[in-house]
Short mmCIF file of C-alpha atoms and ligand atoms in Angstrom, two decimals:
data_model
loop_
_atom_site.label_atom_id
_atom_site.label_comp_id
_atom_site.label_asym_id
_atom_site.label_seq_id
_atom_site.Cartn_x
_atom_site.Cartn_y
_atom_site.Cartn_z
CA UNK A 268 -16.04 -21.82 24.85
CA UNK A 269 -12.97 -21.84 27.54
CA UNK A 270 -13.86 -22.40 31.10
CA UNK A 271 -12.38 -18.98 31.88
CA UNK A 272 -15.03 -17.76 29.38
CA UNK A 273 -18.02 -19.75 31.07
CA UNK A 274 -16.87 -18.23 34.16
CA UNK A 275 -18.65 -14.73 35.44
CA UNK A 276 -15.78 -12.64 37.21
CA UNK A 277 -18.17 -9.89 38.81
CA UNK A 278 -19.53 -12.30 40.90
CA UNK A 279 -22.48 -10.08 43.12
CA UNK A 280 -22.55 -13.79 45.30
CA UNK A 281 -22.39 -12.82 48.98
CA UNK A 282 -21.13 -15.57 50.14
CA UNK A 283 -17.75 -16.81 48.40
CA UNK A 284 -14.90 -14.85 48.80
CA UNK A 285 -12.51 -14.17 46.09
CA UNK A 286 -9.68 -16.93 46.24
CA UNK A 287 -6.50 -15.51 47.25
CA UNK A 288 -4.16 -13.34 44.91
CA UNK A 289 -1.54 -14.68 42.74
CA UNK A 290 1.66 -13.18 41.99
CA UNK A 291 2.53 -14.07 38.74
CA UNK A 292 5.80 -12.52 37.14
CA UNK A 293 5.92 -9.02 35.17
CA UNK A 294 6.52 -9.15 31.53
CA UNK A 295 10.04 -7.87 30.74
CA UNK A 296 8.32 -4.31 29.39
CA UNK A 297 11.24 -3.99 26.98
CA UNK A 298 11.14 -6.95 24.96
CA UNK A 299 8.38 -7.71 22.31
CA UNK A 300 7.44 -11.38 22.94
CA UNK A 301 7.98 -14.21 19.77
CA UNK A 302 4.34 -15.74 18.29
CA UNK A 303 3.66 -18.70 19.78
CA UNK A 304 2.74 -22.12 18.88
CA UNK A 305 -0.30 -22.06 19.41
CA UNK A 306 -0.72 -19.76 16.36
CA UNK A 307 0.08 -21.99 13.90
CA UNK A 308 -2.88 -21.88 10.32
CA UNK A 309 -3.68 -25.17 10.42
CA UNK A 310 -4.51 -25.69 13.93
CA UNK A 311 -5.72 -22.55 15.45
CA UNK A 312 -8.96 -20.14 14.32
CA UNK A 313 -9.58 -16.63 16.19
CA UNK A 314 -13.07 -16.15 16.12
CA UNK A 315 -12.63 -12.28 17.80
CA UNK A 316 -15.99 -10.66 19.79
CA UNK A 317 -16.80 -7.91 18.44
CA UNK A 318 -16.71 -4.15 20.79
CA UNK A 319 -17.78 -1.12 20.47
CA UNK A 320 -15.71 2.32 21.63
CA UNK A 321 -13.81 4.81 20.80
CA UNK A 322 -11.06 3.16 19.34
CA UNK A 323 -12.99 1.13 17.44
CA UNK A 324 -15.23 4.05 15.75
CA UNK A 325 -12.05 5.69 14.34
CA UNK A 326 -10.99 2.03 13.21
CA UNK A 327 -14.06 1.42 11.90
CA UNK A 328 -14.05 4.90 10.12
CA UNK A 329 -10.38 4.64 8.81
CA UNK A 330 -11.24 1.23 7.31
CA UNK A 331 -14.44 1.56 5.18
CA UNK A 332 -13.54 5.26 4.61
CA UNK A 333 -10.06 3.72 3.04
CA UNK A 334 -12.45 0.57 0.88
CA UNK A 335 -14.79 3.08 -0.40
CA UNK A 336 -11.65 5.43 -2.12
CA UNK A 337 -9.77 2.05 -3.35
CA UNK A 338 -13.77 0.98 -4.93
CA UNK A 339 -14.77 3.87 -6.18
CA UNK A 340 -10.77 5.25 -7.13
CA UNK A 341 -10.81 3.58 -11.08
CA UNK A 342 -14.38 5.50 -11.87
CA UNK A 343 -13.21 9.11 -10.96
CA UNK A 344 -12.51 10.73 -14.02
CA UNK A 345 -10.43 13.28 -14.90
CA UNK A 346 -10.32 15.44 -18.28
CA UNK A 347 -12.47 13.13 -19.89
CA UNK A 348 -10.37 10.23 -19.13
CA UNK A 349 -9.68 7.84 -16.25
CA UNK A 350 -8.15 9.75 -13.73
CA UNK A 351 -5.80 6.80 -12.47
CA UNK A 352 -4.65 4.60 -14.62
CA UNK A 353 -1.84 2.19 -14.60
CA UNK A 354 -1.28 0.66 -17.94
CA UNK A 355 1.00 -1.66 -17.94
CA UNK A 356 0.71 -2.69 -21.32
CA UNK A 357 1.35 0.54 -23.41
CA UNK A 358 3.38 1.08 -20.93
CA UNK A 359 1.77 4.58 -19.62
CA UNK A 360 0.78 5.55 -16.03
CA UNK A 361 -2.53 8.30 -15.83
CA UNK A 362 -2.02 9.96 -12.79
CA UNK A 363 -4.85 12.98 -12.66
CA UNK A 364 -3.34 15.60 -14.82
CA UNK A 365 0.26 14.01 -15.12
CA UNK A 366 1.02 11.04 -17.78
CA UNK A 367 3.91 8.88 -16.68
CA UNK A 368 6.24 6.56 -19.00
CA UNK A 369 8.95 4.57 -18.66
CA UNK A 370 11.57 7.05 -18.75
CA UNK A 371 9.68 8.46 -15.67
CA UNK A 372 8.78 6.14 -13.64
CA UNK A 373 12.21 6.89 -11.47
CA UNK A 374 9.84 9.08 -9.94
CA UNK A 375 8.14 6.43 -8.24
CA UNK A 376 11.21 5.25 -6.84
CA UNK A 377 10.61 8.53 -4.98
CA UNK A 378 6.97 8.06 -4.05
CA UNK A 379 8.18 4.02 -2.42
CA UNK A 380 11.26 5.78 -0.37
CA UNK A 381 9.28 8.32 0.25
CA UNK A 382 6.04 6.08 1.77
CA UNK A 383 8.59 3.94 3.47
CA UNK A 384 10.43 6.64 5.14
CA UNK A 385 7.00 8.21 6.29
CA UNK A 386 5.56 4.64 7.36
CA UNK A 387 8.53 3.82 9.64
CA UNK A 388 8.73 7.06 11.27
CA UNK A 389 4.83 6.91 12.39
CA UNK A 390 5.90 3.51 13.85
CA UNK A 391 8.81 5.17 15.65
CA UNK A 392 6.43 7.26 17.22
CA UNK A 393 3.19 5.76 17.31
CA UNK A 394 3.43 2.27 17.04
CA UNK A 395 1.46 -0.26 14.35
CA UNK A 396 -1.52 2.31 13.67
CA UNK A 397 -0.37 1.15 10.24
CA UNK A 398 -1.69 -2.35 11.00
CA UNK A 399 -4.45 -1.82 13.33
CA UNK A 400 -6.19 0.80 11.36
CA UNK A 401 -5.18 1.23 7.37
CA UNK A 402 -4.22 -1.93 6.28
CA UNK A 403 -5.82 -3.74 3.89
CA UNK A 404 -5.28 -7.11 4.98
CA UNK A 405 -7.21 -5.91 8.72
CA UNK A 406 -10.28 -4.66 6.79
CA UNK A 407 -10.42 -6.97 5.09
CA UNK A 408 -10.65 -9.83 7.74
CA UNK A 409 -12.99 -6.98 9.76
CA UNK A 410 -15.03 -6.89 7.09
CA UNK A 411 -15.21 -10.52 6.92
CA UNK A 412 -15.41 -11.62 10.16
CA UNK A 413 -18.44 -9.32 10.36
CA UNK A 414 -20.05 -11.20 7.87
CA UNK A 415 -19.85 -14.47 9.81
CA UNK A 416 -20.86 -12.53 12.33
CA UNK A 417 -23.78 -11.70 10.68
CA UNK A 418 -24.52 -14.97 9.70
CA UNK A 419 -23.61 -17.20 12.29
CA UNK A 420 -23.51 -15.09 15.22
CA UNK A 421 -21.36 -13.61 17.57
CA UNK A 422 -17.64 -15.84 19.31
CA UNK A 423 -19.54 -17.82 21.21
CA UNK A 424 -21.72 -19.33 18.56
CA UNK A 425 -19.02 -19.00 15.75
CA UNK A 426 -16.77 -21.67 18.21
CA UNK A 427 -19.64 -23.95 18.17
CA UNK A 428 -20.61 -23.64 15.16
CA UNK A 429 -16.93 -25.28 14.54
CA UNK A 430 -17.82 -28.19 15.98
CA UNK A 431 -20.80 -28.79 15.38
CA UNK A 432 -21.54 -32.13 13.01
CA UNK A 433 -22.67 -31.22 9.37
CA UNK A 434 -26.75 -30.80 9.38
CA UNK A 435 -28.48 -28.62 6.38
CA UNK A 436 -28.02 -26.06 8.43
CA UNK A 437 -24.74 -25.46 9.19
CA UNK A 438 -24.17 -25.92 5.26
CA UNK A 439 -26.46 -23.61 4.11
CA UNK A 440 -25.03 -21.31 6.73
CA UNK A 441 -21.05 -21.52 5.41
CA UNK A 442 -22.34 -21.34 1.32
CA UNK A 443 -23.97 -18.02 2.22
CA UNK A 444 -21.15 -16.36 4.33
CA UNK A 445 -18.35 -18.19 1.46
CA UNK A 446 -20.93 -16.61 -1.65
CA UNK A 447 -20.87 -13.34 0.27
CA UNK A 448 -17.11 -13.49 1.12
CA UNK A 449 -16.21 -14.62 -3.40
CA UNK A 450 -18.76 -11.30 -4.05
CA UNK A 451 -16.86 -8.98 -1.77
CA UNK A 452 -13.35 -10.92 -3.83
CA UNK A 453 -14.63 -10.66 -7.16
CA UNK A 454 -15.52 -7.00 -6.73
CA UNK A 455 -11.97 -6.40 -5.49
CA UNK A 456 -10.41 -8.34 -8.41
CA UNK A 457 -12.37 -6.22 -10.63
CA UNK A 458 -11.58 -3.15 -8.95
CA UNK A 459 -7.46 -3.45 -9.27
CA UNK A 460 -8.55 -5.16 -12.61
CA UNK A 461 -9.75 -1.61 -13.62
CA UNK A 462 -6.91 0.19 -12.27
CA UNK A 463 -4.45 -1.09 -14.94
CA UNK A 464 -7.06 -1.96 -17.84
CA UNK A 465 -9.57 0.61 -17.98
CA UNK A 466 -13.50 0.67 -16.69
CA UNK A 467 -13.68 1.27 -20.38
CA UNK A 468 -12.43 -2.38 -21.32
CA UNK A 469 -13.35 -4.10 -17.94
CA UNK A 470 -17.44 -2.94 -18.53
CA UNK A 471 -18.07 -0.74 -21.76
CA UNK A 472 -16.37 -3.24 -24.25
CA UNK A 473 -19.72 -4.07 -26.15
CA UNK A 474 -20.11 -7.73 -24.99
CA UNK A 475 -23.13 -9.11 -23.35
CA UNK A 476 -22.34 -9.76 -20.68
CA UNK A 477 -19.14 -7.73 -20.30
CA UNK A 478 -17.08 -10.45 -18.45
CA UNK A 479 -17.22 -12.30 -22.65
CA UNK A 480 -15.51 -9.42 -23.73
CA UNK A 481 -12.34 -9.59 -21.81
CA UNK A 482 -8.75 -11.02 -23.21
CA UNK A 483 -6.75 -14.70 -21.57
CA UNK A 484 -4.63 -12.40 -19.30
CA UNK A 485 -7.72 -10.34 -17.72
CA UNK A 486 -9.45 -13.24 -17.32
CA UNK A 487 -6.35 -15.03 -15.39
CA UNK A 488 -5.63 -11.94 -13.05
CA UNK A 489 -9.15 -11.64 -12.26
CA UNK A 490 -9.16 -15.37 -10.53
CA UNK A 491 -5.73 -14.96 -9.48
CA UNK A 492 -6.68 -11.93 -7.26
CA UNK A 493 -10.32 -13.38 -6.38
CA UNK A 494 -8.57 -16.22 -4.72
CA UNK A 495 -5.70 -14.44 -2.77
CA UNK A 496 -8.65 -12.42 -1.71
CA UNK A 497 -10.95 -14.87 -0.12
CA UNK A 498 -8.17 -16.82 0.50
CA UNK A 499 -6.04 -13.96 2.85
CA UNK A 500 -9.31 -12.37 4.60
CA UNK A 501 -11.05 -15.71 4.54
CA UNK A 502 -8.74 -18.29 5.59
CA UNK A 503 -5.21 -16.92 6.41
CA UNK A 504 -6.40 -13.86 8.05
CA UNK A 505 -4.20 -13.12 11.51
CA UNK A 506 -0.99 -15.68 10.21
CA UNK A 507 -0.51 -13.37 7.28
CA UNK A 508 0.40 -10.41 9.80
CA UNK A 509 2.07 -13.48 12.37
CA UNK A 510 4.44 -15.72 9.56
CA UNK A 511 4.18 -13.28 6.25
CA UNK A 512 4.11 -9.62 6.23
CA UNK A 513 8.22 -8.62 6.59
CA UNK A 514 6.85 -5.36 8.54
CA UNK A 515 5.37 -7.07 11.85
CA UNK A 516 8.67 -8.71 11.81
CA UNK A 517 10.73 -5.55 11.84
CA UNK A 518 8.72 -3.71 14.08
CA UNK A 519 10.78 -4.85 17.02
CA UNK A 520 13.63 -2.81 15.46
CA UNK A 521 12.02 0.31 15.25
CA UNK A 522 10.45 0.26 18.66
CA UNK A 523 11.79 2.88 21.35
CA UNK A 524 11.02 3.23 25.18
CA UNK A 525 9.35 6.24 23.71
CA UNK A 526 6.93 4.17 21.14
CA UNK A 527 3.17 4.27 21.40
CA UNK A 528 2.37 0.77 22.66
CA UNK A 529 -1.03 -0.65 23.73
CA UNK A 530 -0.41 -1.66 27.01
CA UNK A 531 -2.11 -3.85 29.94
CA UNK A 532 -0.46 -1.66 33.78
CA UNK A 533 0.53 -4.92 35.12
CA UNK A 534 1.11 -2.71 38.78
CA UNK A 535 -2.53 -1.64 38.06
CA UNK A 536 -3.81 -4.99 37.17
CA UNK A 537 -2.02 -7.23 39.48
CA UNK A 538 -2.95 -9.45 41.55
CA UNK A 539 -6.02 -9.96 38.70
CA UNK A 540 -9.13 -12.03 40.09
CA UNK A 541 -12.35 -12.41 39.60
CA UNK A 542 -14.47 -10.66 42.72
CA UNK A 543 -17.98 -8.78 44.49
CA UNK A 544 -19.67 -6.60 42.16
CA UNK A 545 -18.86 -2.65 43.03
CA UNK A 546 -16.02 -4.29 45.34
CA UNK A 547 -11.98 -4.59 45.78
CA UNK A 548 -11.15 -6.80 47.49
CA UNK A 549 -7.93 -6.71 49.51
CA UNK A 550 -4.83 -7.34 47.92
CA UNK A 551 -5.97 -7.51 44.49
CA UNK A 552 -4.97 -5.07 41.68
CA UNK A 553 -7.81 -3.27 39.07
CA UNK A 554 -7.66 -6.46 36.63
CA UNK A 555 -11.25 -8.64 37.15
CA UNK A 556 -10.10 -11.22 35.49
CA UNK A 557 -12.91 -11.12 32.54
CA UNK A 558 -10.93 -12.42 29.57
CA UNK A 559 -12.50 -9.57 27.45
CA UNK A 560 -9.45 -7.73 26.08
CA UNK A 561 -8.43 -12.01 24.50
CA UNK A 562 -11.93 -12.49 23.74
CA UNK A 563 -11.81 -9.38 20.90
CA UNK A 564 -7.97 -9.74 19.82
CA UNK A 565 -8.45 -10.27 16.37
CA UNK A 566 -4.95 -12.47 16.60
CA UNK A 567 -5.97 -14.12 20.15
CA UNK A 568 -3.61 -13.15 21.85
CA UNK A 569 -3.62 -11.95 25.81
CA UNK A 570 -2.13 -8.52 26.05
CA UNK A 571 -1.92 -9.38 29.92
CA UNK A 572 1.84 -11.29 28.87
CA UNK A 573 3.05 -8.32 27.18
CA UNK A 574 3.86 -6.75 23.87
CA UNK A 575 3.50 -9.71 21.49
CA UNK A 576 4.63 -9.92 17.78
CA UNK A 577 0.90 -10.28 16.65
CA UNK A 578 -0.29 -7.35 18.36
CA UNK A 579 -1.35 -5.02 15.31
CA UNK A 580 -2.61 -2.54 18.50
CA UNK A 581 -6.22 -2.22 16.66
CA UNK A 582 -6.96 -1.24 20.61
CA UNK A 583 -10.03 -4.24 20.72
CA UNK A 584 -8.44 -4.37 24.46
CA UNK A 585 -8.80 -0.81 25.54
CA UNK A 586 -12.22 -0.29 24.25
CA UNK A 587 -12.81 -4.24 26.39
CA UNK A 588 -11.31 -3.42 28.96
CA UNK A 589 -12.95 0.62 28.95
CA UNK A 590 -15.86 -0.98 29.31
CA UNK A 591 -15.22 -3.69 32.32
CA UNK A 592 -13.66 -0.83 34.26
CA UNK A 593 -16.85 1.17 33.47
CA UNK A 594 -19.37 -1.51 34.41
CA UNK A 595 -16.79 -2.83 38.04
CA UNK A 596 -16.75 1.49 38.68
CA UNK A 597 -13.08 1.51 38.39
CA UNK A 598 -11.13 4.34 36.62
CA UNK A 599 -10.25 3.56 32.40
CA UNK A 600 -7.62 2.98 30.98
CA UNK A 601 -5.86 -0.32 33.12
CA UNK A 602 -5.32 -1.25 29.25
CA UNK A 603 -4.23 1.74 27.28
CA UNK A 604 -2.08 3.63 24.76
CA UNK A 605 0.88 4.53 26.00
CA UNK A 606 4.92 4.45 26.06
CA UNK A 607 7.32 2.22 27.91
CA UNK A 608 8.30 5.51 29.42
CA UNK A 609 5.27 6.68 30.54
CA UNK A 610 4.51 3.10 32.20
CA UNK A 611 7.21 1.62 33.49
CA UNK A 612 9.58 4.35 34.30
CA UNK A 613 6.78 6.97 35.56
CA UNK A 614 8.88 8.92 32.93
CA UNK A 615 7.53 12.15 30.56
CA UNK A 616 7.67 10.37 26.77
CA UNK A 617 10.85 12.33 24.61
CA UNK A 618 9.46 13.01 21.50
CA UNK A 619 12.34 15.30 20.13
CA UNK A 620 15.58 12.70 19.70
CA UNK A 621 18.06 12.62 17.85
CA UNK A 622 16.38 9.63 15.61
CA UNK A 623 13.22 12.00 14.57
CA UNK A 624 15.66 14.76 12.91
CA UNK A 625 17.17 11.91 11.29
CA UNK A 626 14.19 10.61 9.78
CA UNK A 627 12.49 14.80 8.94
CA UNK A 628 16.37 14.91 7.37
CA UNK A 629 16.24 11.70 5.19
CA UNK A 630 12.63 11.96 4.15
CA UNK A 631 12.89 16.12 3.86
CA UNK A 632 15.99 15.24 1.36
CA UNK A 633 13.29 12.55 -0.60
CA UNK A 634 10.79 15.03 -1.10
CA UNK A 635 12.32 17.96 -2.41
CA UNK A 636 14.51 15.78 -4.88
CA UNK A 637 10.75 13.66 -5.55
CA UNK A 638 8.87 17.51 -6.30
CA UNK A 639 12.37 18.52 -8.45
CA UNK A 640 11.52 15.86 -10.77
CA UNK A 641 8.19 15.97 -11.04
CA UNK A 642 8.49 20.28 -12.35
CA UNK A 643 11.40 19.28 -13.76
CA UNK A 644 9.76 16.77 -16.37
CA UNK A 645 9.90 18.02 -19.46
CA UNK A 646 6.21 17.83 -21.73
CA UNK A 647 8.52 17.29 -24.42
CA UNK A 648 10.93 14.26 -24.28
CA UNK A 649 12.97 14.02 -27.49
CA UNK A 650 15.63 11.65 -27.74
CA UNK A 651 18.74 11.59 -30.64
CA UNK A 652 19.37 7.93 -32.15
CA UNK A 653 22.65 7.57 -34.51
CA UNK A 654 21.89 4.99 -37.32
CA UNK A 655 25.42 3.17 -36.01
CA UNK A 656 24.70 0.34 -39.13
CA UNK A 657 26.40 3.39 -41.44
CA UNK A 658 27.63 6.54 -39.71
CA UNK A 659 27.83 8.47 -42.63
CA UNK A 660 27.80 7.69 -46.43
CA UNK A 661 28.48 9.48 -49.40
CA UNK A 662 26.01 10.36 -52.12
CA UNK A 663 26.67 11.37 -56.28
CA UNK A 664 26.36 15.24 -55.00
CA UNK A 665 29.55 14.19 -52.92
CA UNK A 666 27.61 15.38 -50.04
CA UNK A 667 28.35 13.24 -46.63
CA UNK A 668 25.35 12.40 -45.08
CA UNK A 669 23.92 10.78 -41.45
CA UNK A 670 21.16 9.10 -40.26
CA UNK A 671 19.44 10.21 -37.16
CA UNK A 672 16.36 8.63 -35.55
CA UNK A 673 14.73 11.23 -33.45
CA UNK A 674 12.54 9.07 -30.25
CA UNK A 675 9.67 12.39 -29.51
CA UNK A 676 7.19 12.18 -27.10
CA UNK A 677 4.44 14.46 -26.89
CA UNK A 678 4.24 14.23 -23.12
CA UNK A 679 1.47 16.65 -22.92
CA UNK A 680 -2.71 16.17 -22.47
CA UNK A 681 -3.28 18.14 -26.04
CA UNK A 682 -2.55 17.45 -29.43
CA UNK A 683 0.13 19.55 -30.78
CA UNK A 684 2.17 20.02 -33.63
CA UNK A 685 6.11 19.90 -34.12
CA UNK A 686 9.35 21.16 -36.13
CA UNK A 687 12.38 20.25 -36.24
CA UNK A 688 15.49 22.60 -37.07
CA UNK A 689 19.37 22.05 -36.82
CA UNK A 690 21.25 24.73 -35.07
CA UNK A 691 23.57 26.13 -37.42
CA UNK A 692 26.64 25.26 -38.12
CA UNK A 693 28.32 26.17 -41.73
CA UNK A 694 28.23 22.93 -43.74
CA UNK A 695 25.38 21.52 -42.76
CA UNK A 696 21.39 20.78 -43.71
CA UNK A 697 18.98 19.13 -41.94
CA UNK A 698 16.37 17.18 -44.29
CA UNK A 699 13.45 15.37 -42.31
CA UNK A 700 10.83 12.72 -44.06
CA UNK A 701 7.77 15.87 -42.64
CA UNK A 702 8.28 19.73 -42.33
CA UNK A 703 5.35 19.11 -39.67
CA UNK A 704 4.91 16.70 -37.39
CA UNK A 705 1.66 16.24 -35.72
CA UNK A 706 0.83 14.33 -32.31
CA UNK A 707 -1.63 13.55 -30.47
CA UNK A 708 -2.15 13.63 -26.62
CA UNK A 709 1.18 11.12 -24.79
CA UNK A 710 1.83 10.29 -28.27
CA UNK A 711 5.83 8.62 -29.15
CA UNK A 712 6.79 9.24 -32.40
CA UNK A 713 10.26 7.91 -33.77
CA UNK A 714 11.06 10.17 -36.83
CA UNK A 715 14.33 9.74 -39.42
CA UNK A 716 16.36 12.50 -40.27
CA UNK A 717 19.30 12.96 -42.17
CA UNK A 718 22.02 15.94 -42.31
CA UNK A 719 24.17 16.40 -45.07
CA UNK A 720 27.83 18.27 -45.14
CA UNK A 721 29.54 19.80 -47.93
CA UNK A 722 32.58 18.32 -47.73
CA UNK A 723 34.47 21.04 -48.84
CA UNK A 724 33.30 23.08 -45.54
CA UNK A 725 33.62 20.62 -43.55
CA UNK A 726 37.27 19.09 -42.04
CA UNK A 727 37.33 17.92 -38.94
CA UNK A 728 36.11 14.43 -38.28
CA UNK A 729 33.55 14.66 -35.26
CA UNK A 730 31.69 18.09 -35.79
CA UNK A 731 29.26 18.57 -32.39
CA UNK A 732 25.37 18.98 -33.49
CA UNK A 733 22.12 20.21 -31.51
CA UNK A 734 19.09 19.58 -32.87
CA UNK A 735 16.07 21.33 -31.89
CA UNK A 736 12.19 20.33 -31.50
CA UNK A 737 9.66 22.98 -31.15
CA UNK A 738 6.24 23.34 -30.89
CA UNK A 739 4.39 25.65 -33.81
CA UNK A 740 3.30 28.03 -31.20
CA UNK A 741 6.80 28.37 -29.13
CA UNK A 742 6.00 27.26 -25.82
CA UNK A 743 7.30 23.71 -25.66
CA UNK A 744 10.69 22.88 -27.64
CA UNK A 745 13.53 20.15 -26.49
CA UNK A 746 17.55 20.29 -27.80
CA UNK A 747 19.60 17.15 -27.60
CA UNK A 748 23.13 17.29 -28.49
CA UNK A 749 24.82 14.43 -30.88
CA UNK A 750 27.84 14.50 -33.68
CA UNK A 751 28.54 14.79 -37.32
CA UNK A 752 30.58 12.28 -38.67
CA UNK A 753 33.01 12.89 -41.38
CA UNK A 754 35.37 9.95 -42.21
CA UNK A 755 38.20 11.05 -44.28
CA UNK A 756 39.04 8.52 -46.71
CA UNK A 757 34.89 9.13 -48.00
CA UNK A 758 36.22 12.25 -48.78
CA UNK A 759 38.46 10.77 -51.97
CA UNK A 760 35.52 8.31 -53.47
CA UNK A 761 34.44 10.52 -56.49
S1 SF4 B 280 -3.35 -7.19 22.01
FE1 SF4 B 280 -5.16 -5.15 22.04
S2 SF4 B 280 -4.18 -3.87 20.67
FE2 SF4 B 280 -3.53 -6.27 20.65
S3 SF4 B 280 -4.27 -7.39 18.53
FE3 SF4 B 280 -5.42 -7.85 20.50
S4 SF4 B 280 -6.63 -6.55 20.85
FE4 SF4 B 280 -5.29 -5.69 18.55
S1 SF4 B 281 -6.55 -6.43 31.39
FE1 SF4 B 281 -9.46 -5.68 31.85
S2 SF4 B 281 -10.74 -6.68 29.95
FE2 SF4 B 281 -8.77 -7.88 30.35
S3 SF4 B 281 -9.13 -9.86 31.36
FE3 SF4 B 281 -8.52 -7.59 32.93
S4 SF4 B 281 -10.20 -6.81 33.03
FE4 SF4 B 281 -10.96 -7.74 31.76
#
């Protein structure tokens, strides 16, 4: 434990006066301080103290609700099958009642753009709420640190434990921590893979035990995701946020004077210093220099140094400081959610700005486009491919033949029976291998068809044609245009 952590900042002794307050330079409020060299993953391990409070309650609820949702996601059923399934082998994505095939994947481009724009807009106004309350990295790190606390103990014990020489008890505790981490990592990997292969293949494949029925790729992905989860949440932790995550890097570009940030009230807190309980020595600010805000920080920074790139805005320092303020009888909020305009310029935060209109406009345009695409999705997909090898041939009967392949996909969730017809053109007739084509739900089929032309009635070298595929009941239909080609030299052949 550091010297700072050992001292009691709220002294009850009456024979000692607190030392003279020291003036510190105020950190520039508009500047996000880059990460310090001390945050090197190989040299520095942060053991945060666990704290309770209003923000931590919200945080814990939101984090574990997201985690539970993720874990139950592959087990939700819809119309008798897995509700969310990203089958990359077929490839088909099932999202509740909708089925997305490769030709629909541009729809996901809209989804990603909307998600990114929403994240940018939220960051401009609410800062890094995603990092503190919903990011999977933060959720897993919090959970893994909780396990460490459960087996080894609170912060001080974990710091001491790291420095202890090896013993049977230390090895047993470490083994227990790693075994539980590994179990959670394996469950995470299984959940991910179940969203791709389906729970039926993964768990109910007939083999005993179930994993004996897995293919080579399933094993590779299972081991890979388990390893990545274990490494990220168990060892990389805050270094992932500081050194690797691009969002943490570019957030400084999005922050402005009206962005909500976790801030230390420098004017109120400084000069900081220890004091007798229930007193407020002259010349001192409200910060009793207890270091609790540093001890609870999962990234190991001191928020009193100003806004730093490592700060994931988890608000643990707010809850910790509020608890101290309650103990010393000062008002809460020495560290609080505020904006630079409010804290430094003593003005009201501006919510309405040209920036918000720009975000709303772009976001609205993307949502409209995605909705139109989703609504306009045809339940029957059809394309015509003209046979390129032989555009037109002449049969013994003198008829000119053009061959095509109709690529038909039943995108409904029921079996459909399709028929094919050629929109009438004088001298042209369509022949198909099947009179009716039954297709199961989401089944694709390449149907070869031919169009025959009567040479005495076809004069143009290229005649526009329209082929229609339709269901027997007339509910679904799709038409596509192509051409019927007639090479003049074929006219003179016997
Ligand atoms: S400085 Fe405060 S809000 Fe930022 S990461 Fe540390 S504890 Fe969380
Ligand atoms: S800001 Fe609050 S928690 Fe941090 S050292 Fe000062 S009094 Fe303690």
